[in-house]
PDB file of C-alpha atoms and ligand atoms in Angstrom:
ATOM      1  CA  UNK H 250      -0.021   0.014   0.041  1.00  0.00           C
ATOM      2  CA  UNK H 251       1.421   3.388  -1.069  1.00  0.00           C
ATOM      3  CA  UNK H 252       2.116   5.440   2.095  1.00  0.00           C
ATOM      4  CA  UNK H 253       1.059   8.677   0.512  1.00  0.00           C
ATOM      5  CA  UNK H 254      -2.527   7.449   0.130  1.00  0.00           C
ATOM      6  CA  UNK H 255      -2.843   6.787   3.852  1.00  0.00           C
ATOM      7  CA  UNK H 256      -2.822   8.824   6.972  1.00  0.00           C
ATOM      8  CA  UNK H 257      -2.897   6.408   9.852  1.00  0.00           C
ATOM      9  CA  UNK H 258      -0.283   7.969  12.011  1.00  0.00           C
ATOM     10  CA  UNK H 259       1.830  11.106  12.072  1.00  0.00           C
ATOM     11  CA  UNK H 260       4.581   8.525  11.856  1.00  0.00           C
ATOM     12  CA  UNK H 261       3.595   8.104   8.224  1.00  0.00           C
ATOM     13  CA  UNK H 262       4.744  11.691   7.470  1.00  0.00           C
ATOM     14  CA  UNK H 263       8.051  13.405   6.934  1.00  0.00           C
ATOM     15  CA  UNK H 264       8.789  16.948   8.114  1.00  0.00           C
ATOM     16  CA  UNK H 265       8.298  18.152   4.377  1.00  0.00           C
ATOM     17  CA  UNK H 266       4.908  16.435   4.288  1.00  0.00           C
ATOM     18  CA  UNK H 267       3.783  18.275   7.430  1.00  0.00           C
ATOM     19  CA  UNK H 268       5.165  21.598   6.078  1.00  0.00           C
ATOM     20  CA  UNK H 269       3.305  21.059   2.742  1.00  0.00           C
ATOM     21  CA  UNK H 270       0.093  20.258   4.433  1.00  0.00           C
ATOM     22  CA  UNK H 271       0.253  23.303   6.677  1.00  0.00           C
ATOM     23  CA  UNK H 272       1.191  25.573   3.602  1.00  0.00           C
ATOM     24  CA  UNK H 273      -1.655  24.139   1.540  1.00  0.00           C
ATOM     25  CA  UNK H 274      -4.157  24.454   4.309  1.00  0.00           C
ATOM     26  CA  UNK H 275      -3.139  28.153   4.772  1.00  0.00           C
ATOM     27  CA  UNK H 276      -3.558  28.819   1.068  1.00  0.00           C
ATOM     28  CA  UNK H 277      -7.005  27.126   1.072  1.00  0.00           C
ATOM     29  CA  UNK H 278      -7.988  29.079   4.183  1.00  0.00           C
ATOM     30  CA  UNK H 279      -6.984  32.332   2.356  1.00  0.00           C
ATOM     31  CA  UNK H 280      -8.912  31.097  -0.791  1.00  0.00           C
ATOM     32  CA  UNK H 281      -5.759  31.142  -2.806  1.00  0.00           C
ATOM     33  CA  UNK H 282      -6.211  27.552  -3.974  1.00  0.00           C
ATOM     34  CA  UNK H 283      -9.153  25.235  -4.066  1.00  0.00           C
ATOM     35  CA  UNK H 284      -8.822  21.560  -5.023  1.00  0.00           C
ATOM     36  CA  UNK H 285     -11.757  20.141  -7.065  1.00  0.00           C
ATOM     37  CA  UNK H 286     -13.344  17.111  -5.553  1.00  0.00           C
ATOM     38  CA  UNK H 287     -16.366  17.043  -8.050  1.00  0.00           C
ATOM     39  CA  UNK H 288     -17.691  13.425  -8.223  1.00  0.00           C
ATOM     40  CA  UNK H 289     -15.646  12.252  -5.221  1.00  0.00           C
ATOM     41  CA  UNK H 290     -17.247  10.586  -2.241  1.00  0.00           C
ATOM     42  CA  UNK H 291     -15.738  10.335   1.270  1.00  0.00           C
ATOM     43  CA  UNK H 292     -17.115   7.524   3.502  1.00  0.00           C
ATOM     44  CA  UNK H 293     -17.178   8.512   7.217  1.00  0.00           C
ATOM     45  CA  UNK H 294     -16.970   5.240   9.089  1.00  0.00           C
ATOM     46  CA  UNK H 295     -17.264   6.082  12.823  1.00  0.00           C
ATOM     47  CA  UNK H 296     -17.380   3.716  15.861  1.00  0.00           C
ATOM     48  CA  UNK H 297     -17.382   6.608  18.342  1.00  0.00           C
ATOM     49  CA  UNK H 298     -19.293   9.960  18.560  1.00  0.00           C
ATOM     50  CA  UNK H 299     -17.931  13.161  16.965  1.00  0.00           C
ATOM     51  CA  UNK H 300     -18.842  16.772  16.407  1.00  0.00           C
ATOM     52  CA  UNK H 301     -15.823  18.484  14.940  1.00  0.00           C
ATOM     53  CA  UNK H 302     -14.345  15.691  12.920  1.00  0.00           C
ATOM     54  CA  UNK H 303     -17.555  14.632  11.182  1.00  0.00           C
ATOM     55  CA  UNK H 304     -18.800  18.122  10.502  1.00  0.00           C
ATOM     56  CA  UNK H 305     -15.385  19.359   9.301  1.00  0.00           C
ATOM     57  CA  UNK H 306     -14.961  16.483   6.950  1.00  0.00           C
ATOM     58  CA  UNK H 307     -18.594  16.808   5.614  1.00  0.00           C
ATOM     59  CA  UNK H 308     -18.251  20.588   5.138  1.00  0.00           C
ATOM     60  CA  UNK H 309     -14.760  20.210   3.443  1.00  0.00           C
ATOM     61  CA  UNK H 310     -16.097  17.791   0.913  1.00  0.00           C
ATOM     62  CA  UNK H 311     -19.200  19.944   0.239  1.00  0.00           C
ATOM     63  CA  UNK H 312     -17.222  23.096  -0.256  1.00  0.00           C
ATOM     64  CA  UNK H 313     -14.823  21.374  -2.631  1.00  0.00           C
ATOM     65  CA  UNK H 314     -17.676  19.991  -4.758  1.00  0.00           C
ATOM     66  CA  UNK H 315     -17.590  16.298  -3.377  1.00  0.00           C
ATOM     67  CA  UNK H 316     -20.003  14.321  -1.280  1.00  0.00           C
ATOM     68  CA  UNK H 317     -19.711  12.520   2.049  1.00  0.00           C
ATOM     69  CA  UNK H 318     -21.612   9.708   3.580  1.00  0.00           C
ATOM     70  CA  UNK H 319     -21.773   9.186   7.355  1.00  0.00           C
ATOM     71  CA  UNK H 320     -21.917   5.663   8.530  1.00  0.00           C
ATOM     72  CA  UNK H 321     -22.826   5.245  12.200  1.00  0.00           C
ATOM     73  CA  UNK H 322     -21.709   2.269  14.379  1.00  0.00           C
ATOM     74  CA  UNK H 323     -25.258   0.901  14.562  1.00  0.00           C
ATOM     75  CA  UNK H 324     -25.483   0.799  10.685  1.00  0.00           C
ATOM     76  CA  UNK H 325     -22.240  -0.966  10.041  1.00  0.00           C
ATOM     77  CA  UNK H 326     -21.514  -3.059  13.053  1.00  0.00           C
ATOM     78  CA  UNK H 327     -17.770  -3.037  12.105  1.00  0.00           C
ATOM     79  CA  UNK H 328     -16.268  -6.411  12.986  1.00  0.00           C
ATOM     80  CA  UNK H 329     -19.591  -7.576  14.392  1.00  0.00           C
ATOM     81  CA  UNK H 330     -22.298  -7.511  11.785  1.00  0.00           C
ATOM     82  CA  UNK H 331     -19.500  -7.848   9.217  1.00  0.00           C
ATOM     83  CA  UNK H 332     -15.804  -8.489   9.036  1.00  0.00           C
ATOM     84  CA  UNK H 333     -13.526  -5.404   8.901  1.00  0.00           C
ATOM     85  CA  UNK H 334     -11.847  -6.650   5.671  1.00  0.00           C
ATOM     86  CA  UNK H 335     -15.261  -7.140   4.059  1.00  0.00           C
ATOM     87  CA  UNK H 336     -16.443  -3.583   5.051  1.00  0.00           C
ATOM     88  CA  UNK H 337     -13.250  -2.107   3.641  1.00  0.00           C
ATOM     89  CA  UNK H 338     -13.533  -3.993   0.298  1.00  0.00           C
ATOM     90  CA  UNK H 339     -17.149  -3.189  -0.174  1.00  0.00           C
ATOM     91  CA  UNK H 340     -16.730   0.547   0.680  1.00  0.00           C
ATOM     92  CA  UNK H 341     -13.811   0.715  -1.827  1.00  0.00           C
ATOM     93  CA  UNK H 342     -16.335  -0.173  -4.607  1.00  0.00           C
ATOM     94  CA  UNK H 343     -18.513   2.884  -3.829  1.00  0.00           C
ATOM     95  CA  UNK H 344     -16.346   5.581  -2.326  1.00  0.00           C
ATOM     96  CA  UNK H 345     -13.033   7.328  -3.216  1.00  0.00           C
ATOM     97  CA  UNK H 346     -11.688   7.770   0.219  1.00  0.00           C
ATOM     98  CA  UNK H 347     -12.490   6.617   3.839  1.00  0.00           C
ATOM     99  CA  UNK H 348     -12.070   8.470   7.161  1.00  0.00           C
ATOM    100  CA  UNK H 349     -12.347   5.986  10.015  1.00  0.00           C
ATOM    101  CA  UNK H 350     -12.838   6.681  13.746  1.00  0.00           C
ATOM    102  CA  UNK H 351     -12.281   3.457  15.654  1.00  0.00           C
ATOM    103  CA  UNK H 352     -11.751   2.133  19.133  1.00  0.00           C
ATOM    104  CA  UNK H 353      -8.655  -0.003  18.330  1.00  0.00           C
ATOM    105  CA  UNK H 354      -5.931   1.300  16.143  1.00  0.00           C
ATOM    106  CA  UNK H 355      -5.660  -2.233  14.778  1.00  0.00           C
ATOM    107  CA  UNK H 356      -9.057  -1.705  13.110  1.00  0.00           C
ATOM    108  CA  UNK H 357      -7.718   1.312  11.142  1.00  0.00           C
ATOM    109  CA  UNK H 358      -4.789  -0.755  10.137  1.00  0.00           C
ATOM    110  CA  UNK H 359      -6.937  -3.622   8.979  1.00  0.00           C
ATOM    111  CA  UNK H 360      -9.216  -1.280   7.077  1.00  0.00           C
ATOM    112  CA  UNK H 361      -6.220   0.171   5.307  1.00  0.00           C
ATOM    113  CA  UNK H 362      -4.855  -3.150   4.468  1.00  0.00           C
ATOM    114  CA  UNK H 363      -8.017  -4.215   2.658  1.00  0.00           C
ATOM    115  CA  UNK H 364      -9.208  -0.862   1.217  1.00  0.00           C
ATOM    116  CA  UNK H 365      -8.284  -0.237  -2.351  1.00  0.00           C
ATOM    117  CA  UNK H 366      -8.824   3.428  -1.739  1.00  0.00           C
ATOM    118  CA  UNK H 367      -7.125   6.086   0.504  1.00  0.00           C
ATOM    119  CA  UNK H 368      -7.805   5.908   4.189  1.00  0.00           C
ATOM    120  CA  UNK H 369      -7.552   8.536   6.924  1.00  0.00           C
ATOM    121  CA  UNK H 370      -7.376   7.913  10.634  1.00  0.00           C
ATOM    122  CA  UNK H 371     -10.175  10.198  12.133  1.00  0.00           C
ATOM    123  CA  UNK H 372      -9.137   9.133  15.621  1.00  0.00           C
ATOM    124  CA  UNK H 373      -8.160   5.739  17.199  1.00  0.00           C
ATOM    125  CA  UNK H 374      -7.215   4.745  20.673  1.00  0.00           C
ATOM    126  CA  UNK H 375      -3.477   5.442  19.570  1.00  0.00           C
ATOM    127  CA  UNK H 376      -3.500   8.596  17.449  1.00  0.00           C
ATOM    128  CA  UNK H 377      -5.514  11.562  16.216  1.00  0.00           C
ATOM    129  CA  UNK H 378      -3.334  12.773  13.355  1.00  0.00           C
ATOM    130  CA  UNK H 379      -5.929  15.227  11.835  1.00  0.00           C
ATOM    131  CA  UNK H 380      -6.090  16.949  15.130  1.00  0.00           C
ATOM    132  CA  UNK H 381      -2.329  17.363  15.677  1.00  0.00           C
ATOM    133  CA  UNK H 382      -1.928  18.616  12.149  1.00  0.00           C
ATOM    134  CA  UNK H 383      -4.744  21.207  12.629  1.00  0.00           C
ATOM    135  CA  UNK H 384      -3.102  22.270  15.915  1.00  0.00           C
ATOM    136  CA  UNK H 385       0.280  22.939  14.228  1.00  0.00           C
ATOM    137  CA  UNK H 386      -1.632  24.967  11.593  1.00  0.00           C
ATOM    138  CA  UNK H 387      -3.098  27.056  14.425  1.00  0.00           C
ATOM    139  CA  UNK H 388       0.235  27.534  16.266  1.00  0.00           C
ATOM    140  CA  UNK H 389       1.904  28.517  12.932  1.00  0.00           C
ATOM    141  CA  UNK H 390      -0.808  31.164  12.288  1.00  0.00           C
ATOM    142  CA  UNK H 391      -0.706  32.632  15.857  1.00  0.00           C
ATOM    143  CA  UNK H 392       3.128  32.451  16.425  1.00  0.00           C
ATOM    144  CA  UNK H 393       4.412  32.768  12.817  1.00  0.00           C
ATOM    145  CA  UNK H 394       6.664  29.853  13.260  1.00  0.00           C
ATOM    146  CA  UNK H 395       6.880  26.332  14.803  1.00  0.00           C
ATOM    147  CA  UNK H 396      10.669  26.075  15.113  1.00  0.00           C
ATOM    148  CA  UNK H 397      12.136  26.891  18.512  1.00  0.00           C
ATOM    149  CA  UNK H 398       8.737  27.005  20.369  1.00  0.00           C
ATOM    150  CA  UNK H 399       7.888  25.087  23.501  1.00  0.00           C
ATOM    151  CA  UNK H 400       4.617  23.162  23.812  1.00  0.00           C
ATOM    152  CA  UNK H 401       3.642  21.923  27.301  1.00  0.00           C
ATOM    153  CA  UNK H 402       1.034  19.169  27.256  1.00  0.00           C
ATOM    154  CA  UNK H 403      -0.663  18.671  30.624  1.00  0.00           C
ATOM    155  CA  UNK H 404      -2.551  15.483  31.280  1.00  0.00           C
ATOM    156  CA  UNK H 405      -3.062  12.005  29.764  1.00  0.00           C
ATOM    157  CA  UNK H 406      -0.565  10.564  27.364  1.00  0.00           C
ATOM    158  CA  UNK H 407      -3.482   9.681  25.018  1.00  0.00           C
ATOM    159  CA  UNK H 408      -4.103   9.531  21.263  1.00  0.00           C
ATOM    160  CA  UNK H 409      -4.044  13.400  20.983  1.00  0.00           C
ATOM    161  CA  UNK H 410      -0.780  13.585  23.028  1.00  0.00           C
ATOM    162  CA  UNK H 411       0.931  10.989  20.889  1.00  0.00           C
ATOM    163  CA  UNK H 412       0.092  12.484  17.603  1.00  0.00           C
ATOM    164  CA  UNK H 413       1.025  15.984  18.886  1.00  0.00           C
ATOM    165  CA  UNK H 414       4.430  14.688  20.212  1.00  0.00           C
ATOM    166  CA  UNK H 415       5.227  13.144  16.849  1.00  0.00           C
ATOM    167  CA  UNK H 416       4.044  16.230  14.818  1.00  0.00           C
ATOM    168  CA  UNK H 417       5.931  18.743  17.060  1.00  0.00           C
ATOM    169  CA  UNK H 418       9.135  16.762  16.913  1.00  0.00           C
ATOM    170  CA  UNK H 419       8.857  16.758  13.147  1.00  0.00           C
ATOM    171  CA  UNK H 420       8.631  20.562  13.026  1.00  0.00           C
ATOM    172  CA  UNK H 421      11.273  21.531  15.568  1.00  0.00           C
ATOM    173  CA  UNK H 422       8.729  22.378  18.344  1.00  0.00           C
ATOM    174  CA  UNK H 423      10.018  21.210  21.768  1.00  0.00           C
ATOM    175  CA  UNK H 424       7.346  19.173  23.500  1.00  0.00           C
ATOM    176  CA  UNK H 425       7.113  18.299  27.295  1.00  0.00           C
ATOM    177  CA  UNK H 426       4.302  16.300  28.777  1.00  0.00           C
ATOM    178  CA  UNK H 427       3.352  16.455  32.497  1.00  0.00           C
ATOM    179  CA  UNK H 428       1.359  13.371  33.423  1.00  0.00           C
ATOM    180  CA  UNK H 429       0.811  11.117  36.444  1.00  0.00           C
ATOM    181  CA  UNK H 430       2.968   8.007  36.624  1.00  0.00           C
ATOM    182  CA  UNK H 431       1.668   5.194  34.367  1.00  0.00           C
ATOM    183  CA  UNK H 432      -0.386   7.645  32.294  1.00  0.00           C
ATOM    184  CA  UNK H 433       2.406   8.870  30.071  1.00  0.00           C
ATOM    185  CA  UNK H 434       3.141   8.289  26.312  1.00  0.00           C
ATOM    186  CA  UNK H 435       4.246   4.749  25.331  1.00  0.00           C
ATOM    187  CA  UNK H 436       7.979   4.141  24.811  1.00  0.00           C
ATOM    188  CA  UNK H 437       7.530   3.225  21.135  1.00  0.00           C
ATOM    189  CA  UNK H 438       6.259   6.818  20.369  1.00  0.00           C
ATOM    190  CA  UNK H 439       9.084   8.306  22.394  1.00  0.00           C
ATOM    191  CA  UNK H 440      11.592   6.402  20.223  1.00  0.00           C
ATOM    192  CA  UNK H 441      10.292   7.888  17.034  1.00  0.00           C
ATOM    193  CA  UNK H 442       9.933  11.348  18.622  1.00  0.00           C
ATOM    194  CA  UNK H 443      13.432  11.344  19.922  1.00  0.00           C
ATOM    195  CA  UNK H 444      14.867  10.537  16.433  1.00  0.00           C
ATOM    196  CA  UNK H 445      12.692  13.297  14.944  1.00  0.00           C
ATOM    197  CA  UNK H 446      13.856  15.774  17.744  1.00  0.00           C
ATOM    198  CA  UNK H 447      17.579  15.066  17.137  1.00  0.00           C
ATOM    199  CA  UNK H 448      17.125  15.752  13.379  1.00  0.00           C
ATOM    200  CA  UNK H 449      15.080  18.935  14.057  1.00  0.00           C
ATOM    201  CA  UNK H 450      16.923  20.493  16.879  1.00  0.00           C
ATOM    202  CA  UNK H 451      14.287  20.408  19.573  1.00  0.00           C
ATOM    203  CA  UNK H 452      13.680  18.547  22.857  1.00  0.00           C
ATOM    204  CA  UNK H 453      11.055  16.003  23.814  1.00  0.00           C
ATOM    205  CA  UNK H 454      10.766  15.205  27.548  1.00  0.00           C
ATOM    206  CA  UNK H 455       8.364  14.119  30.248  1.00  0.00           C
ATOM    207  CA  UNK H 456       7.889  15.084  33.825  1.00  0.00           C
ATOM    208  CA  UNK H 457       5.394  14.347  36.783  1.00  0.00           C
ATOM    209  CA  UNK H 458       5.101  18.137  37.523  1.00  0.00           C
ATOM    210  CA  UNK H 459       2.646  20.381  35.752  1.00  0.00           C
ATOM    211  CA  UNK H 460       4.059  23.621  37.047  1.00  0.00           C
ATOM    212  CA  UNK H 461       7.647  22.980  35.928  1.00  0.00           C
ATOM    213  CA  UNK H 462       6.384  21.767  32.508  1.00  0.00           C
ATOM    214  CA  UNK H 463       4.714  25.026  31.736  1.00  0.00           C
ATOM    215  CA  UNK H 464       7.696  27.282  32.634  1.00  0.00           C
ATOM    216  CA  UNK H 465       8.603  29.315  29.516  1.00  0.00           C
ATOM    217  CA  UNK H 466       5.976  27.396  27.484  1.00  0.00           C
ATOM    218  CA  UNK H 467       4.628  29.211  24.264  1.00  0.00           C
ATOM    219  CA  UNK H 468       1.678  26.717  24.226  1.00  0.00           C
ATOM    220  CA  UNK H 469      -0.111  25.113  27.100  1.00  0.00           C
ATOM    221  CA  UNK H 470      -2.272  22.174  25.750  1.00  0.00           C
ATOM    222  CA  UNK H 471      -4.581  19.782  27.582  1.00  0.00           C
ATOM    223  CA  UNK H 472      -7.138  17.183  26.615  1.00  0.00           C
ATOM    224  CA  UNK H 473      -9.744  15.103  28.518  1.00  0.00           C
ATOM    225  CA  UNK H 474      -8.614  12.723  31.335  1.00  0.00           C
ATOM    226  CA  UNK H 475     -11.015  10.075  30.145  1.00  0.00           C
ATOM    227  CA  UNK H 476     -10.973   9.332  26.475  1.00  0.00           C
ATOM    228  CA  UNK H 477     -13.833   7.722  24.619  1.00  0.00           C
ATOM    229  CA  UNK H 478     -13.799   4.053  25.393  1.00  0.00           C
ATOM    230  CA  UNK H 479     -12.373   4.527  28.879  1.00  0.00           C
ATOM    231  CA  UNK H 480     -15.556   5.697  30.694  1.00  0.00           C
ATOM    232  CA  UNK H 481     -15.406   2.935  33.367  1.00  0.00           C
ATOM    233  CA  UNK H 482     -12.108   4.447  34.490  1.00  0.00           C
ATOM    234  CA  UNK H 483     -13.554   7.936  34.830  1.00  0.00           C
ATOM    235  CA  UNK H 484     -13.803   8.094  38.618  1.00  0.00           C
ATOM    236  CA  UNK H 485     -10.330   6.863  39.378  1.00  0.00           C
ATOM    237  CA  UNK H 486      -8.921   9.092  36.529  1.00  0.00           C
ATOM    238  CA  UNK H 487     -10.659  12.196  38.052  1.00  0.00           C
ATOM    239  CA  UNK H 488      -8.817  11.549  41.339  1.00  0.00           C
ATOM    240  CA  UNK H 489      -5.366  10.703  39.834  1.00  0.00           C
ATOM    241  CA  UNK H 490      -5.372  13.757  37.417  1.00  0.00           C
ATOM    242  CA  UNK H 491      -6.683  16.292  39.819  1.00  0.00           C
ATOM    243  CA  UNK H 492      -3.247  17.979  40.280  1.00  0.00           C
ATOM    244  CA  UNK H 493      -3.036  18.340  36.475  1.00  0.00           C
ATOM    245  CA  UNK H 494      -5.973  20.799  35.952  1.00  0.00           C
ATOM    246  CA  UNK H 495      -5.108  23.819  33.679  1.00  0.00           C
ATOM    247  CA  UNK H 496      -6.295  26.875  35.663  1.00  0.00           C
ATOM    248  CA  UNK H 497      -5.327  30.480  35.860  1.00  0.00           C
ATOM    249  CA  UNK H 498      -2.506  29.721  38.269  1.00  0.00           C
ATOM    250  CA  UNK H 499      -0.927  27.151  35.965  1.00  0.00           C
ATOM    251  CA  UNK H 500      -1.393  29.263  32.879  1.00  0.00           C
ATOM    252  CA  UNK H 501       0.192  32.202  34.773  1.00  0.00           C
ATOM    253  CA  UNK H 502       3.461  30.193  34.970  1.00  0.00           C
ATOM    254  CA  UNK H 503       3.727  29.959  31.217  1.00  0.00           C
ATOM    255  CA  UNK H 504       4.984  32.855  28.946  1.00  0.00           C
ATOM    256  CA  UNK H 505       2.776  35.901  29.090  1.00  0.00           C
ATOM    257  CA  UNK H 506       1.951  35.420  25.408  1.00  0.00           C
ATOM    258  CA  UNK H 507       1.335  31.692  25.751  1.00  0.00           C
ATOM    259  CA  UNK H 508      -1.559  30.129  23.867  1.00  0.00           C
ATOM    260  CA  UNK H 509      -4.057  27.772  25.586  1.00  0.00           C
ATOM    261  CA  UNK H 510      -5.190  24.837  23.400  1.00  0.00           C
ATOM    262  CA  UNK H 511      -7.604  21.970  23.848  1.00  0.00           C
ATOM    263  CA  UNK H 512      -8.986  19.652  20.966  1.00  0.00           C
ATOM    264  CA  UNK H 513     -12.519  19.756  22.497  1.00  0.00           C
ATOM    265  CA  UNK H 514     -14.896  18.343  23.774  1.00  0.00           C
ATOM    266  CA  UNK H 515     -13.859  19.943  26.969  1.00  0.00           C
ATOM    267  CA  UNK H 516     -14.786  18.686  30.549  1.00  0.00           C
ATOM    268  CA  UNK H 517     -15.081  22.103  32.422  1.00  0.00           C
ATOM    269  CA  UNK H 518     -14.046  21.810  36.002  1.00  0.00           C
ATOM    270  CA  UNK H 519     -11.871  18.709  35.214  1.00  0.00           C
ATOM    271  CA  UNK H 520      -8.883  19.087  32.829  1.00  0.00           C
ATOM    272  CA  UNK H 521      -9.493  22.837  32.621  1.00  0.00           C
ATOM    273  CA  UNK H 522     -10.997  25.158  35.277  1.00  0.00           C
ATOM    274  CA  UNK H 523     -14.303  26.959  34.593  1.00  0.00           C
ATOM    275  CA  UNK H 524     -13.663  30.074  32.360  1.00  0.00           C
ATOM    276  CA  UNK H 525     -10.375  28.931  30.815  1.00  0.00           C
ATOM    277  CA  UNK H 526     -12.007  28.524  27.392  1.00  0.00           C
ATOM    278  CA  UNK H 527     -12.892  32.163  27.651  1.00  0.00           C
ATOM    279  CA  UNK H 528      -9.462  33.309  28.688  1.00  0.00           C
ATOM    280  CA  UNK H 529      -7.861  35.714  26.174  1.00  0.00           C
ATOM    281  CA  UNK H 530      -4.984  33.190  25.784  1.00  0.00           C
ATOM    282  CA  UNK H 531      -7.483  30.524  24.647  1.00  0.00           C
ATOM    283  CA  UNK H 532      -7.377  29.739  20.950  1.00  0.00           C
ATOM    284  CA  UNK H 533      -9.658  26.637  21.087  1.00  0.00           C
ATOM    285  CA  UNK H 534     -12.296  27.824  18.584  1.00  0.00           C
ATOM    286  CA  UNK H 535      -9.753  28.808  15.898  1.00  0.00           C
ATOM    287  CA  UNK H 536      -8.240  25.429  16.631  1.00  0.00           C
ATOM    288  CA  UNK H 537     -11.607  23.776  15.967  1.00  0.00           C
ATOM    289  CA  UNK H 538     -12.017  25.805  12.696  1.00  0.00           C
ATOM    290  CA  UNK H 539      -8.610  24.858  11.495  1.00  0.00           C
ATOM    291  CA  UNK H 540      -9.659  21.184  11.359  1.00  0.00           C
ATOM    292  CA  UNK H 541     -11.659  22.176   8.377  1.00  0.00           C
ATOM    293  CA  UNK H 542      -8.739  23.755   6.536  1.00  0.00           C
ATOM    294  CA  UNK H 543      -6.217  21.038   7.301  1.00  0.00           C
ATOM    295  CA  UNK H 544      -8.493  18.281   6.341  1.00  0.00           C
ATOM    296  CA  UNK H 545      -8.954  19.851   2.964  1.00  0.00           C
ATOM    297  CA  UNK H 546      -5.146  19.627   2.551  1.00  0.00           C
ATOM    298  CA  UNK H 547      -5.140  16.037   3.905  1.00  0.00           C
ATOM    299  CA  UNK H 548      -7.922  15.063   1.460  1.00  0.00           C
ATOM    300  CA  UNK H 549      -6.004  16.715  -1.505  1.00  0.00           C
ATOM    301  CA  UNK H 550      -2.800  14.825  -0.514  1.00  0.00           C
ATOM    302  CA  UNK H 551      -4.410  11.307  -0.273  1.00  0.00           C
ATOM    303  CA  UNK H 552      -6.632  11.839  -3.336  1.00  0.00           C
ATOM    304  CA  UNK H 553      -3.960  13.214  -5.660  1.00  0.00           C
TER     305      UNK H 553
HETATM  306  N1   CP D1134     -11.476  17.219  18.540  1.00  0.00           N
HETATM  307  C1   CP D1134     -12.260  16.191  17.999  1.00  0.00           C
HETATM  308  O1   CP D1134     -11.880  15.369  17.272  1.00  0.00           O
HETATM  309  O2   CP D1134     -13.599  16.414  18.233  1.00  0.00           O
HETATM  310  P1   CP D1134     -14.777  15.369  17.863  1.00  0.00           P
HETATM  311  O3   CP D1134     -14.540  14.161  18.759  1.00  0.00           O
HETATM  312  O4   CP D1134     -16.020  16.061  18.174  1.00  0.00           O
HETATM  313  O5   CP D1134     -14.689  14.965  16.374  1.00  0.00           O
HETATM  314  N1  NVA D1135      -8.594  11.858  23.734  1.00  0.00           N
HETATM  315  C1  NVA D1135      -9.983  12.265  23.334  1.00  0.00           C
HETATM  316  C2  NVA D1135      -9.929  13.063  22.179  1.00  0.00           C
HETATM  317  C3  NVA D1135     -11.404  13.471  21.612  1.00  0.00           C
HETATM  318  C4  NVA D1135     -11.301  14.274  20.367  1.00  0.00           C
HETATM  319  C5  NVA D1135     -10.742  10.894  23.047  1.00  0.00           C
HETATM  320  O1  NVA D1135     -10.177   9.986  22.476  1.00  0.00           O
HETATM  321  O2  NVA D1135     -11.835  10.778  23.430  1.00  0.00           O
END
């Protein structure tokens, strides 16, 4: 399977790929270029709920002249009503590209193995590449650069954190995560990120201490403590993660011009204090909008 037709992980991309995606998304946002997807169909195959990912993909296809088809978990029964490999082969006969949101990352891999058409990971338990790329686009817009910046991620070493670590290290953005013991980013992701960081002159590190992580940070980023599929652990996670809440006190320890970012949905009063989304440092709604622009660039890349 040709790597350029798939986006399963940020690990599938080079620094040049990420730079080109951001540049193209910026051009599309300005209206300077508009790829033509007339007659193209995107199948959105989702095992989990979504607001941003579903709507931004649907609007992207509509604005570029194509069509999208949302397939809910109840309709498809991926791996239950029908084998994953059969779903992939059938969809390939109707659609031109698939965006899949799954519980297990193995499901995305299996879909990609059997699909004869491009496939985009729209969030799995391991990664959320569309989110990380949209986030870098937002930082690039707000700060004018990615190189030499410091991003402090506070909280769970989840899908969003992993994709962001890989993407930041490809672009020369230093990344530090503050998370409780046993809730960090897996070693396999660190290995790739350390190699990226060495090539791109930045640092990737982990700490247990939220306050020290945000010192001199240009970006303070957090995500939910309990991701979709982990709901039975929500109570214990609320207790373990309590010292990792992003509030005015923690934000005040970052640079005065730091950005606050969150992929949304947010749990106000948990990973972020009430009122933080409305803080002047918060760029979360620009971040949400940029999912639309970056996904147009991603669609263009995999469809070309
Ligand atoms: N950030 C994000 O992916 O949001 P949704 O789960 O609503 O798609
Ligand atoms: N980590 C979160 C991100 C949601 C966009 C989850 O997987 O539920």
